[in-house]
PDB file of C-alpha atoms in Angstrom:
ATOM      1  CA  UNK A 386      37.157 -11.733  -5.416  1.00  0.00           C
ATOM      2  CA  UNK A 387      37.171 -15.333  -4.296  1.00  0.00           C
ATOM      3  CA  UNK A 388      37.961 -17.739  -7.133  1.00  0.00           C
ATOM      4  CA  UNK A 389      35.391 -20.232  -5.798  1.00  0.00           C
ATOM      5  CA  UNK A 390      32.514 -17.767  -5.999  1.00  0.00           C
ATOM      6  CA  UNK A 391      29.499 -19.221  -7.749  1.00  0.00           C
ATOM      7  CA  UNK A 392      26.339 -17.173  -8.159  1.00  0.00           C
ATOM      8  CA  UNK A 393      23.208 -18.748  -6.738  1.00  0.00           C
ATOM      9  CA  UNK A 394      19.629 -18.668  -7.941  1.00  0.00           C
ATOM     10  CA  UNK A 395      18.389 -17.578  -4.479  1.00  0.00           C
ATOM     11  CA  UNK A 396      18.982 -13.845  -4.890  1.00  0.00           C
ATOM     12  CA  UNK A 397      17.172 -13.250  -8.192  1.00  0.00           C
ATOM     13  CA  UNK A 398      14.362 -15.628  -7.242  1.00  0.00           C
ATOM     14  CA  UNK A 399      14.197 -14.075  -3.779  1.00  0.00           C
ATOM     15  CA  UNK A 400      13.919 -10.554  -5.177  1.00  0.00           C
ATOM     16  CA  UNK A 401      11.143 -11.601  -7.560  1.00  0.00           C
ATOM     17  CA  UNK A 402       9.325 -13.437  -4.755  1.00  0.00           C
ATOM     18  CA  UNK A 403       9.681 -10.422  -2.469  1.00  0.00           C
ATOM     19  CA  UNK A 404       8.267  -8.039  -5.088  1.00  0.00           C
ATOM     20  CA  UNK A 405       5.398 -10.436  -5.828  1.00  0.00           C
ATOM     21  CA  UNK A 406       4.595 -10.965  -2.142  1.00  0.00           C
ATOM     22  CA  UNK A 407       4.667  -7.243  -1.385  1.00  0.00           C
ATOM     23  CA  UNK A 408       2.424  -6.543  -4.368  1.00  0.00           C
ATOM     24  CA  UNK A 409      -0.105  -9.120  -3.186  1.00  0.00           C
ATOM     25  CA  UNK A 410       0.124  -7.758   0.373  1.00  0.00           C
ATOM     26  CA  UNK A 411      -0.394  -4.165  -0.830  1.00  0.00           C
ATOM     27  CA  UNK A 412      -3.427  -5.204  -2.887  1.00  0.00           C
ATOM     28  CA  UNK A 413      -4.837  -6.952   0.183  1.00  0.00           C
ATOM     29  CA  UNK A 414      -4.343  -3.886   2.365  1.00  0.00           C
ATOM     30  CA  UNK A 415      -5.878  -1.677  -0.331  1.00  0.00           C
ATOM     31  CA  UNK A 416      -8.886  -4.013  -0.438  1.00  0.00           C
ATOM     32  CA  UNK A 417      -9.332  -3.439   3.294  1.00  0.00           C
ATOM     33  CA  UNK A 418      -9.340   0.345   2.877  1.00  0.00           C
ATOM     34  CA  UNK A 419     -13.130   0.487   2.436  1.00  0.00           C
ATOM     35  CA  UNK A 420     -13.630  -1.225   5.782  1.00  0.00           C
ATOM     36  CA  UNK A 421     -10.854   0.649   7.570  1.00  0.00           C
ATOM     37  CA  UNK A 422     -12.097   3.949   6.112  1.00  0.00           C
ATOM     38  CA  UNK A 423     -15.294   3.707   8.168  1.00  0.00           C
ATOM     39  CA  UNK A 424     -13.383   3.523  11.459  1.00  0.00           C
ATOM     40  CA  UNK A 425     -12.484   6.401  13.766  1.00  0.00           C
ATOM     41  CA  UNK A 426      -9.406   8.272  12.543  1.00  0.00           C
ATOM     42  CA  UNK A 427      -7.239   7.070  15.460  1.00  0.00           C
ATOM     43  CA  UNK A 428      -8.142   3.447  14.744  1.00  0.00           C
ATOM     44  CA  UNK A 429      -7.396   4.017  11.064  1.00  0.00           C
ATOM     45  CA  UNK A 430      -3.986   5.419  11.968  1.00  0.00           C
ATOM     46  CA  UNK A 431      -3.226   2.469  14.217  1.00  0.00           C
ATOM     47  CA  UNK A 432      -4.405  -0.029  11.595  1.00  0.00           C
ATOM     48  CA  UNK A 433      -2.251   1.486   8.853  1.00  0.00           C
ATOM     49  CA  UNK A 434       0.789   1.686  11.151  1.00  0.00           C
ATOM     50  CA  UNK A 435       0.382  -1.997  12.023  1.00  0.00           C
ATOM     51  CA  UNK A 436      -0.330  -3.055   8.437  1.00  0.00           C
ATOM     52  CA  UNK A 437       2.542  -0.913   7.190  1.00  0.00           C
ATOM     53  CA  UNK A 438       5.094  -2.577   9.469  1.00  0.00           C
ATOM     54  CA  UNK A 439       3.874  -6.162   9.940  1.00  0.00           C
ATOM     55  CA  UNK A 440       5.325  -7.253   6.589  1.00  0.00           C
ATOM     56  CA  UNK A 441       8.799  -6.547   7.999  1.00  0.00           C
ATOM     57  CA  UNK A 442       8.570  -9.411  10.518  1.00  0.00           C
ATOM     58  CA  UNK A 443       9.432 -12.279   8.134  1.00  0.00           C
ATOM     59  CA  UNK A 444      11.820 -10.131   6.084  1.00  0.00           C
ATOM     60  CA  UNK A 445      14.955 -10.759   8.184  1.00  0.00           C
ATOM     61  CA  UNK A 446      14.731 -14.535   7.877  1.00  0.00           C
ATOM     62  CA  UNK A 447      13.927 -14.261   4.178  1.00  0.00           C
ATOM     63  CA  UNK A 448      16.974 -12.070   3.531  1.00  0.00           C
ATOM     64  CA  UNK A 449      19.170 -14.491   5.504  1.00  0.00           C
ATOM     65  CA  UNK A 450      17.855 -17.317   3.321  1.00  0.00           C
ATOM     66  CA  UNK A 451      18.631 -15.326   0.183  1.00  0.00           C
ATOM     67  CA  UNK A 452      22.214 -14.797   1.358  1.00  0.00           C
ATOM     68  CA  UNK A 453      23.045 -18.147   2.972  1.00  0.00           C
ATOM     69  CA  UNK A 454      20.418 -20.695   1.980  1.00  0.00           C
ATOM     70  CA  UNK A 455      19.427 -21.233   5.631  1.00  0.00           C
ATOM     71  CA  UNK A 456      16.285 -19.944   7.385  1.00  0.00           C
ATOM     72  CA  UNK A 457      18.165 -18.526  10.166  1.00  0.00           C
TER      73      UNK A 457
END
C-alpha cells in the first residue's frame, strides 16, 4: 500500500448521498404508480423501463467524483 495514502471523505459521503438520492427517486417513482397504472400495459412497461434505467445516467460522473474528486 502506498505510504502517502490518505482516506478522503468523498467515498462515505458519496455512498450516503447515493442511497439518499435513490431512496427519494424510488419514492417519486412509487408516487407515480397510480398514474402509470391507468395506462395501457405496453406504455406501463416502457415507462418502468425508462424510469428504472434513467437514474444510471449521472451515476458514472458521480462515481468518478467519489474516486478522484473531479466531475469527469
